[in-house]
Amino acid sequence: MELSEILKPDAVKVVGTFSSKKRLLQELSDVAAACYGIDAGHAVNALLERENLGPTGVGHGVALPHARIRGISRVIGIFFRVEKGVNFNAVDRQPVDLAFGLFAPEDAGVEHLKALALVSRTMRDSGVCGKLRANDNPLTLHAILTEAPASKAA
């Protein structure tokens, strides 16, 4: 599995600021609806339910919100570079400015875990994160993500 298989170029966005984590999750769901045809309401509810289990802010300004939802046949991704970080209740209490959302089919087993591991490895790479933060062109951001060395490791 490679990030290019789960992340469409038009699902990569540079966004300004959000008033809350909930608002960021809503926007991720709206972009998922626009790019992949999923139900935005169902998607945001699934993300919020997952966040209730524990925050997906993994530290160093990175969040990996993810959920399983009905109505999709494969894992899909959405990436945001947020110009002004948002409080995400991250483990290190730092605001999140890089958010990579994942949605997997309800019955996805190992495929969901492989995708999450792939995204996690990519977003733990400080060089990749530095390049993402230094660029504001969505196509460039997509290229950085899909050509990252960590994406070859899955």
Coordinates of C-alpha atoms in Angstrom, one line a residue:
M1 CA 0.0 0.0 0.0
E2 CA 1.2 3.5 -0.9
L3 CA -0.3 6.9 0.0
S4 CA -1.0 7.6 -3.6
E5 CA -3.6 4.8 -3.5
I6 CA -5.6 6.4 -0.7
L7 CA -5.0 10.1 -1.1
K8 CA -6.4 12.0 -4.1
P9 CA -4.7 15.3 -5.1
D10 CA -7.9 17.2 -4.6
A11 CA -8.2 15.8 -1.0
V12 CA -5.1 17.8 0.0
K13 CA -6.0 21.3 1.3
V14 CA -4.3 24.3 2.8
V15 CA -6.7 25.9 5.2
G16 CA -6.6 29.0 7.4
T17 CA -7.8 28.4 11.0
F18 CA -10.5 26.5 12.9
S19 CA -12.3 27.5 16.0
S20 CA -12.2 24.0 17.4
K21 CA -11.1 20.4 16.8
K22 CA -14.8 19.6 16.0
R23 CA -14.8 22.2 13.3
L24 CA -11.6 20.7 11.7
L25 CA -13.2 17.2 11.8
Q26 CA -16.3 18.6 10.1
E27 CA -14.2 20.2 7.4
L28 CA -12.3 16.9 6.9
S29 CA -15.7 15.2 6.5
D30 CA -16.9 17.8 4.1
V31 CA -13.8 17.4 1.9
A32 CA -14.2 13.6 2.1
A33 CA -17.8 14.0 0.9
A34 CA -16.8 16.2 -2.0
C35 CA -13.8 14.1 -3.1
Y36 CA -15.0 10.6 -2.4
G37 CA -18.8 10.8 -2.3
I38 CA -19.2 9.7 1.3
D39 CA -21.9 11.1 3.7
A40 CA -20.3 14.0 5.6
G41 CA -22.7 13.8 8.5
H42 CA -22.0 10.1 9.0
A43 CA -18.2 10.7 8.6
V44 CA -18.0 13.5 11.2
N45 CA -20.0 11.5 13.7
A46 CA -17.6 8.5 13.2
L47 CA -14.6 10.8 13.7
L48 CA -16.1 12.3 16.9
E49 CA -16.9 8.9 18.3
R50 CA -13.3 7.9 17.7
E51 CA -12.0 11.1 19.3
N52 CA -14.1 10.2 22.4
L53 CA -12.0 7.1 22.8
G54 CA -8.9 9.2 23.0
P55 CA -7.5 12.2 21.0
T56 CA -5.8 11.4 17.7
G57 CA -3.3 14.3 18.1
V58 CA 0.0 12.4 18.2
G59 CA 2.3 15.3 18.9
H60 CA 4.7 17.6 17.1
G61 CA 1.7 19.4 15.5
V62 CA 0.3 16.2 13.9
A63 CA -3.1 14.7 14.2
L64 CA -4.3 11.4 12.6
P65 CA -8.1 11.4 12.9
H66 CA -9.5 8.2 11.6
A67 CA -12.7 6.2 11.6
R68 CA -14.5 3.2 10.0
I69 CA -17.7 4.1 8.1
R70 CA -20.3 2.4 6.1
G71 CA -20.6 2.9 2.4
I72 CA -17.0 2.9 1.2
S73 CA -15.1 0.0 -0.3
R74 CA -11.5 1.1 0.4
V75 CA -9.4 3.3 2.7
I76 CA -9.5 7.0 1.8
G77 CA -7.4 9.9 3.0
I78 CA -7.7 13.6 3.4
F79 CA -4.8 15.9 4.3
F80 CA -4.9 19.5 5.7
R81 CA -2.1 21.9 6.4
V82 CA -3.6 24.4 8.8
E83 CA -2.1 27.8 8.7
K84 CA -2.9 28.5 12.4
G85 CA -2.7 25.4 14.6
V86 CA -5.8 24.2 16.4
N87 CA -6.0 22.7 19.9
F88 CA -6.4 19.0 19.3
N89 CA -5.8 17.7 22.9
A90 CA -2.6 16.3 21.5
V91 CA -0.3 14.2 23.8
D92 CA 2.3 17.0 23.9
R93 CA -0.4 19.8 24.2
Q94 CA 1.0 21.4 21.0
P95 CA -1.5 22.9 18.4
V96 CA -2.1 20.8 15.3
D97 CA -1.1 22.2 12.0
L98 CA -0.9 19.0 10.0
A99 CA -3.9 16.7 10.0
F100 CA -4.2 13.5 7.9
G101 CA -7.7 12.0 8.1
L102 CA -8.4 8.4 7.2
F103 CA -11.7 6.6 6.6
A104 CA -11.9 2.9 6.2
P105 CA -14.8 0.5 5.4
E106 CA -16.6 -0.8 8.5
D107 CA -15.4 -4.3 7.8
A108 CA -11.8 -3.4 7.0
G109 CA -9.5 -5.4 9.1
V110 CA -5.8 -5.3 8.5
E111 CA -6.1 -2.9 5.6
H112 CA -7.2 -0.1 8.0
L113 CA -4.3 -0.8 10.3
K114 CA -1.8 -0.9 7.4
A115 CA -3.0 2.5 6.2
L116 CA -2.9 4.0 9.6
A117 CA 0.6 2.7 10.2
L118 CA 1.7 4.0 6.8
V119 CA 0.4 7.5 7.5
S120 CA 1.8 7.4 11.0
R121 CA 5.3 6.5 9.7
T122 CA 5.1 9.2 7.1
M123 CA 3.9 11.9 9.5
R124 CA 6.6 11.0 12.1
D125 CA 9.3 11.9 9.6
S126 CA 10.5 15.3 10.6
G127 CA 11.9 16.0 7.1
V128 CA 8.5 15.3 5.5
C129 CA 6.7 17.5 8.1
G130 CA 9.2 20.3 7.5
K131 CA 8.6 20.2 3.8
L132 CA 4.8 20.1 4.3
R133 CA 5.0 23.2 6.6
A134 CA 7.2 25.0 4.1
N135 CA 4.8 24.7 1.2
D136 CA 1.3 26.0 0.5
N137 CA 0.5 24.5 -2.9
P138 CA -1.8 21.5 -2.5
L139 CA -0.3 19.7 -5.5
T140 CA 3.2 20.1 -4.0
L141 CA 1.9 18.9 -0.6
H142 CA 0.4 15.8 -2.4
A143 CA 3.7 15.1 -4.1
I144 CA 5.6 15.4 -0.8
L145 CA 3.2 13.0 0.9
T146 CA 3.1 10.4 -1.9
E147 CA 6.8 10.4 -2.6
A148 CA 7.9 10.3 1.0
P149 CA 10.3 7.4 1.8
A150 CA 8.1 6.1 4.5
S151 CA 5.3 5.5 2.0
K152 CA 7.5 2.8 0.4
A153 CA 7.8 0.9 3.7
A154 CA 4.3 -0.4 3.9

